[in-house]
Short mmCIF file of C-alpha atoms and ligand atoms in Angstrom, two decimals:
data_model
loop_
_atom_site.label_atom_id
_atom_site.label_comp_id
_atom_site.label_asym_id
_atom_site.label_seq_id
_atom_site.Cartn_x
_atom_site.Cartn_y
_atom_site.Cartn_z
CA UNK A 1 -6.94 11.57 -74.54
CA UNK A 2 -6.77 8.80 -77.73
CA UNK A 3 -10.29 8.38 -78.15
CA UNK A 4 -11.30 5.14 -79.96
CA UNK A 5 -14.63 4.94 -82.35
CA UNK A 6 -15.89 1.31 -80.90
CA UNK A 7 -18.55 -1.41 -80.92
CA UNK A 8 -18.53 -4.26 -78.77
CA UNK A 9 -19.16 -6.97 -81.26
CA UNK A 10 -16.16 -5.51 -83.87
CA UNK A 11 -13.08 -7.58 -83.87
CA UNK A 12 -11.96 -4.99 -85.88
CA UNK A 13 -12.33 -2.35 -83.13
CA UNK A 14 -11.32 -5.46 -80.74
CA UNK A 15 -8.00 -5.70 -82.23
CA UNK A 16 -7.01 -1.91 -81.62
CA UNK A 17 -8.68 -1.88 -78.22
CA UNK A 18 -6.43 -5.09 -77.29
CA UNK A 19 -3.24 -2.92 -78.61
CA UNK A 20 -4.73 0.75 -76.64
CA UNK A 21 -4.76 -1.62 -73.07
CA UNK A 22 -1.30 -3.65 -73.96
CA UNK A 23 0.57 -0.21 -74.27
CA UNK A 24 -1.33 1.10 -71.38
CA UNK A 25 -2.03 4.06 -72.67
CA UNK A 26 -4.97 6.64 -71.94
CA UNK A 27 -8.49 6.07 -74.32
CA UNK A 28 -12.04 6.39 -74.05
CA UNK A 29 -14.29 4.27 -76.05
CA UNK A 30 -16.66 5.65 -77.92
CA UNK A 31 -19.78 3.35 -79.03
CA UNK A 32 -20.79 4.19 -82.73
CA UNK A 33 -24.41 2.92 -82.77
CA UNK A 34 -24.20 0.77 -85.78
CA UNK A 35 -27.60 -0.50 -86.03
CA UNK A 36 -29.06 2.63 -85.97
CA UNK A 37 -27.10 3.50 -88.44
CA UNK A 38 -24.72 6.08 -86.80
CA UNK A 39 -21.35 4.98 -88.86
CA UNK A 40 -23.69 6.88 -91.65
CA UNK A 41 -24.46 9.78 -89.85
CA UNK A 42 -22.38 13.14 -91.33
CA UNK A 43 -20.78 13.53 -88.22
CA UNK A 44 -18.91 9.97 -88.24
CA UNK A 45 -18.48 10.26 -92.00
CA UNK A 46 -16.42 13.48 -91.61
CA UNK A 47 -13.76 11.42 -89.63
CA UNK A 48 -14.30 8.40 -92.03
CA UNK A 49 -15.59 9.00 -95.16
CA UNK A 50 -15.70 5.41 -95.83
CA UNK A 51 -18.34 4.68 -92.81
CA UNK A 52 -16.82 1.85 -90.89
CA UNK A 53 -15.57 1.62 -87.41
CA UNK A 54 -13.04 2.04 -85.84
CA UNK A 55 -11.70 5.06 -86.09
CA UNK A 56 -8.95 6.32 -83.81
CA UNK A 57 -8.31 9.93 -82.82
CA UNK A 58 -5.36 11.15 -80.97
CA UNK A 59 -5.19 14.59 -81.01
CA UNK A 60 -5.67 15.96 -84.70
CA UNK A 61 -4.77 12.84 -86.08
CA UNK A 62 -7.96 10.72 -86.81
CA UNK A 63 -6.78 7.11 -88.70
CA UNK A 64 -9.25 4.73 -89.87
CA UNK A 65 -9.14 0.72 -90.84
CA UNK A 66 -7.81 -1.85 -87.62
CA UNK A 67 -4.37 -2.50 -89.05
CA UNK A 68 -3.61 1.19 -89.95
CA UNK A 69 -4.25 1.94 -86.25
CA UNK A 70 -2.33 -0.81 -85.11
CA UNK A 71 0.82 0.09 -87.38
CA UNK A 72 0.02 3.80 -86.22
CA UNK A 73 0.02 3.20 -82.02
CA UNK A 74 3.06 0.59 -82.47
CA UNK A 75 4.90 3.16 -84.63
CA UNK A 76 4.02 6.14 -81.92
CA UNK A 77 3.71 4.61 -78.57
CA UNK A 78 6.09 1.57 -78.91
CA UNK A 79 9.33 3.01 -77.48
CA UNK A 80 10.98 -1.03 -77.62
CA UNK A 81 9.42 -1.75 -81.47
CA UNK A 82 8.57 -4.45 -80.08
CA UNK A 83 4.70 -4.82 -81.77
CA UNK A 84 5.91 -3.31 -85.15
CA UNK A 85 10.03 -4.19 -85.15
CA UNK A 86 11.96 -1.74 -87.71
CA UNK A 87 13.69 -4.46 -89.56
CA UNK A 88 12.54 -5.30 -93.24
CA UNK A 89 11.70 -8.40 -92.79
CA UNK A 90 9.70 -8.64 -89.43
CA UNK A 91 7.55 -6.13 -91.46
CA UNK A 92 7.14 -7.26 -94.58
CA UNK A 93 6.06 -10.85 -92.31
CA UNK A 94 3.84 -8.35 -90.16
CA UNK A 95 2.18 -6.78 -93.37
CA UNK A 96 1.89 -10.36 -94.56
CA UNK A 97 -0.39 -11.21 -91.75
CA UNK A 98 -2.08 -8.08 -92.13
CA UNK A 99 -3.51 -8.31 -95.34
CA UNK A 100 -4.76 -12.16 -94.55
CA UNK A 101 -6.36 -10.57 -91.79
CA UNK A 102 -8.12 -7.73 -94.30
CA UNK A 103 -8.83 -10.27 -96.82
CA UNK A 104 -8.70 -13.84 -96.40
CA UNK A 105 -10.07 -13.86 -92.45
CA UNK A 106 -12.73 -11.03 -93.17
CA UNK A 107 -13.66 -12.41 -95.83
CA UNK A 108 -14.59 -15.92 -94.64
CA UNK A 109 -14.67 -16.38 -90.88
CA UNK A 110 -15.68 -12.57 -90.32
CA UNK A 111 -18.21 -13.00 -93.04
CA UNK A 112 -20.13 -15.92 -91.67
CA UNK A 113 -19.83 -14.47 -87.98
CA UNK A 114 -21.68 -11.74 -88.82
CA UNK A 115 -24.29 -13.41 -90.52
CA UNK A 116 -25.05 -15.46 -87.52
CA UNK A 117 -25.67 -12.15 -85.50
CA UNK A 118 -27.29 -9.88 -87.43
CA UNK A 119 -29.57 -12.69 -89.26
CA UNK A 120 -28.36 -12.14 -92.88
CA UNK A 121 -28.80 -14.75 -95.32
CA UNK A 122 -25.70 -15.96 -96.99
CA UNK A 123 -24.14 -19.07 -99.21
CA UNK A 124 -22.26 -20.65 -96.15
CA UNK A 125 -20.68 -23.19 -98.18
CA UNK A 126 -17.89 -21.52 -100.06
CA UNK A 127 -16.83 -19.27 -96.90
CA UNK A 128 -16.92 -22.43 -94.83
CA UNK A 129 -14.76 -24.16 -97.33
CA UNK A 130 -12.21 -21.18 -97.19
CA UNK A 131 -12.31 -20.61 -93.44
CA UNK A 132 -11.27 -24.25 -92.64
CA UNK A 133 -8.56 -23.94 -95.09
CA UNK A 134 -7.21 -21.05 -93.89
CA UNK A 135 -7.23 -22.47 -90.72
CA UNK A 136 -5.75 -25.11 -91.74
CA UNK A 137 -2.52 -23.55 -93.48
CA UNK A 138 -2.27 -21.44 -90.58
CA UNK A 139 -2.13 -24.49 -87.99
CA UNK A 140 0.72 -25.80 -90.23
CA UNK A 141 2.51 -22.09 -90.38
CA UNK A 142 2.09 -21.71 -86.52
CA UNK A 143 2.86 -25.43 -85.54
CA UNK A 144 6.23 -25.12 -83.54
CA UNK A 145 5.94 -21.35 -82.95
CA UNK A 146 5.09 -19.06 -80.19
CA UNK A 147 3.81 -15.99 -81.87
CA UNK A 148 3.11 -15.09 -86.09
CA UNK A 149 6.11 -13.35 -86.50
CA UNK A 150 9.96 -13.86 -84.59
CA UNK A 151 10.07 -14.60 -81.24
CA UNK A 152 7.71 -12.15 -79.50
CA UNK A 153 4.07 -10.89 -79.83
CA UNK A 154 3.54 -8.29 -82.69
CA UNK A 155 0.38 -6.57 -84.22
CA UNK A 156 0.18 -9.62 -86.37
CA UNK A 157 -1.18 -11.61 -83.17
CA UNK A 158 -3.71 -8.81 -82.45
CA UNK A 159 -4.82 -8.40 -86.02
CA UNK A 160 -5.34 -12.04 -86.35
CA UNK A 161 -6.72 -12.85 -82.95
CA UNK A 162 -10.37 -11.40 -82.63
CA UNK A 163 -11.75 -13.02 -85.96
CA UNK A 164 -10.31 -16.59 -85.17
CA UNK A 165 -11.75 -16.39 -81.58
CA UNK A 166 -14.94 -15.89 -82.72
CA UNK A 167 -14.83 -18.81 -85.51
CA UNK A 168 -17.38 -20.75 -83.55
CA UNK A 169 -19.72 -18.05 -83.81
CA UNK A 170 -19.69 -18.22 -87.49
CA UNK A 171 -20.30 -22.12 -87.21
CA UNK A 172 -16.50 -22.74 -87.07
CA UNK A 173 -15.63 -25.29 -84.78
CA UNK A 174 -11.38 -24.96 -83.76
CA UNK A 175 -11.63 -28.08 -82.13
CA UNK A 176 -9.11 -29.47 -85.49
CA UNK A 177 -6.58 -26.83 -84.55
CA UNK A 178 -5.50 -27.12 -81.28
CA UNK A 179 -2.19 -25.53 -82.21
CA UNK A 180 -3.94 -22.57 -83.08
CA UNK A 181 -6.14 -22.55 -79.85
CA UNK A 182 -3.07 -22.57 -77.73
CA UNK A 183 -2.07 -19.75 -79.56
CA UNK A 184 -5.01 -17.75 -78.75
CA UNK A 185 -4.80 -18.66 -75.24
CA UNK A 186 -1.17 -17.20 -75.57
CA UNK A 187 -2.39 -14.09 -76.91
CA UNK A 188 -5.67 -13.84 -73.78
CA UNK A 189 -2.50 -14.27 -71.29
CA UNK A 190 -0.78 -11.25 -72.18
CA UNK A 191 -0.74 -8.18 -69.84
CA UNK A 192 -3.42 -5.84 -70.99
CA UNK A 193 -5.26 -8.34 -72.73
CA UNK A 194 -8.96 -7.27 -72.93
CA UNK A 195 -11.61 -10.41 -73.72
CA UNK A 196 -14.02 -10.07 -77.14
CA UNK A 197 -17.79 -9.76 -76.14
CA UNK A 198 -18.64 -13.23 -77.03
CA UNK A 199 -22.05 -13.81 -78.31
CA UNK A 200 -24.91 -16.59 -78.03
CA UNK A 201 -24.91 -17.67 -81.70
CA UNK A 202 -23.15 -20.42 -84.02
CA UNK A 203 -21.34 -23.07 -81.63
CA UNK A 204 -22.50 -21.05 -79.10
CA UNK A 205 -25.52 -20.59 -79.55
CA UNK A 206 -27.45 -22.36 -76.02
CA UNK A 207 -30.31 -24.88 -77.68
N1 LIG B 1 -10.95 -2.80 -93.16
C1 LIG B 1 -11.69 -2.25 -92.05
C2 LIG B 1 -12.97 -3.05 -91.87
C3 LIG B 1 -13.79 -2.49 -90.72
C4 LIG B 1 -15.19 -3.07 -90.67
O1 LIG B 1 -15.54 -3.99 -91.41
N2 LIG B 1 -15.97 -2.50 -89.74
C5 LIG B 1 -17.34 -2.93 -89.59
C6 LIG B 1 -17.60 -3.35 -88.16
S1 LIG B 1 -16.64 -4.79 -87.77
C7 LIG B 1 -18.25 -1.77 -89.90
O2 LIG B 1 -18.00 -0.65 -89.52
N3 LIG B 1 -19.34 -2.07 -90.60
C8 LIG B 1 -20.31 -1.11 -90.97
C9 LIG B 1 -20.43 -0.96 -92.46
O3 LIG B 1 -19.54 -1.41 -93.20
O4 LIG B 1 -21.43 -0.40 -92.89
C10 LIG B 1 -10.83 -2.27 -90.79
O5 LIG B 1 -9.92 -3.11 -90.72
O6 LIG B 1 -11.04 -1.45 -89.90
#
């Protein structure tokens, strides 16, 4: 059985455990006990040397990092190509989306997230400044569309959708983008969809 290295409050690990349900296939999740420090532990460092979760095993294969997962379980358990199509161009788009969601969403929406829940100190400012922007440009990109990329739901929509669901808990209101909210309800109506653990902080934090 695909076993799947896991914490609730990962959108990282939430994006691959959306894709796992979706293709209905057989996984256990496995809960890496990051505050404890577990993800530093030998044991998890022999299957990723670079200490993060998740971490997907099927088999011998162990993968590590989201969107290599999700290009890995699209590529394998697919059969219809229909979350990673084989033509050029839906995945050069897909990759596209990819790397925003590895750089430009971690980096800002992710960031400030995480600093809400675990208490870390940040500059809010800046990452505030580029989390409403790229909010922004993607209201504009997604204004008129169903899904990121062609016609139907790829790993672009999973990759993206854990990080921008949880903007209010980073202090992120998506009240402005109402585009962008339908498209997340799009994504939480699709068969296999599993909900993020949302958390009592930012927006939602209960005064
Ligand atoms: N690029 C990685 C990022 C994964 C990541 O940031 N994982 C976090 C949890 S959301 C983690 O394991 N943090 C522990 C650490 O970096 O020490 C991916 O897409 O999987």
């Amino acid at each position: 059985m695909i076993k799947l290295y896991w914490h609730p409050f990962s959108g990282h690990a939430h994006r691959v455990h959306m894709l796992l349900s979706i293709l209905e296939l057989n996984f256990e999740l496995i809960p890496v006990d990051l505050p404890a420090g577990e993800h530093q532990r030998p044991e998890f460092l022999a299957l990723n040397p670079f200490g993060q979760i998740p971490v997907l095993v099927d088999g011998e294969i162990v993968i590590s990092d989201s969107n290599a997962i999700l290009v890995y379980l699209a590529t394998v358990y697919d059969r219809e190509q229909q979350w990673l199509p084989n033509t050029p161009l839906a995945r050069a788009n897909i990759e596209q989306f990819l790397s925003l969601a590895a750089h430009r969403l971690a980096g800002s929406i992710a960031k400030l997230r995480a600093a809400n829940l675990f208490n870390r100190s940040i500059d809010r400012e800046p990452l505030t400044q580029e989390a409403h922007k790229l909010l922004k440009q993607l209201q504009n990109y997604q204004n008129g569309r169903q899904w990121l990329v062609g016609t139907n739901p790829t790993i672009a929509d999973l990759a993206l959708y854990s990080y921008i669901k949880l903007a209010p808990e980073g202090g992120i209101s998506l009240a402005d983008y109402p585009v962008l909210e339908t498209w997340l309800k799009r994504v939480e109506g699709l068969a296999g969809f599993v909900p993020m653990q949302l958390s009592n902080v930012g927006l939602r934090k209960e005064s």
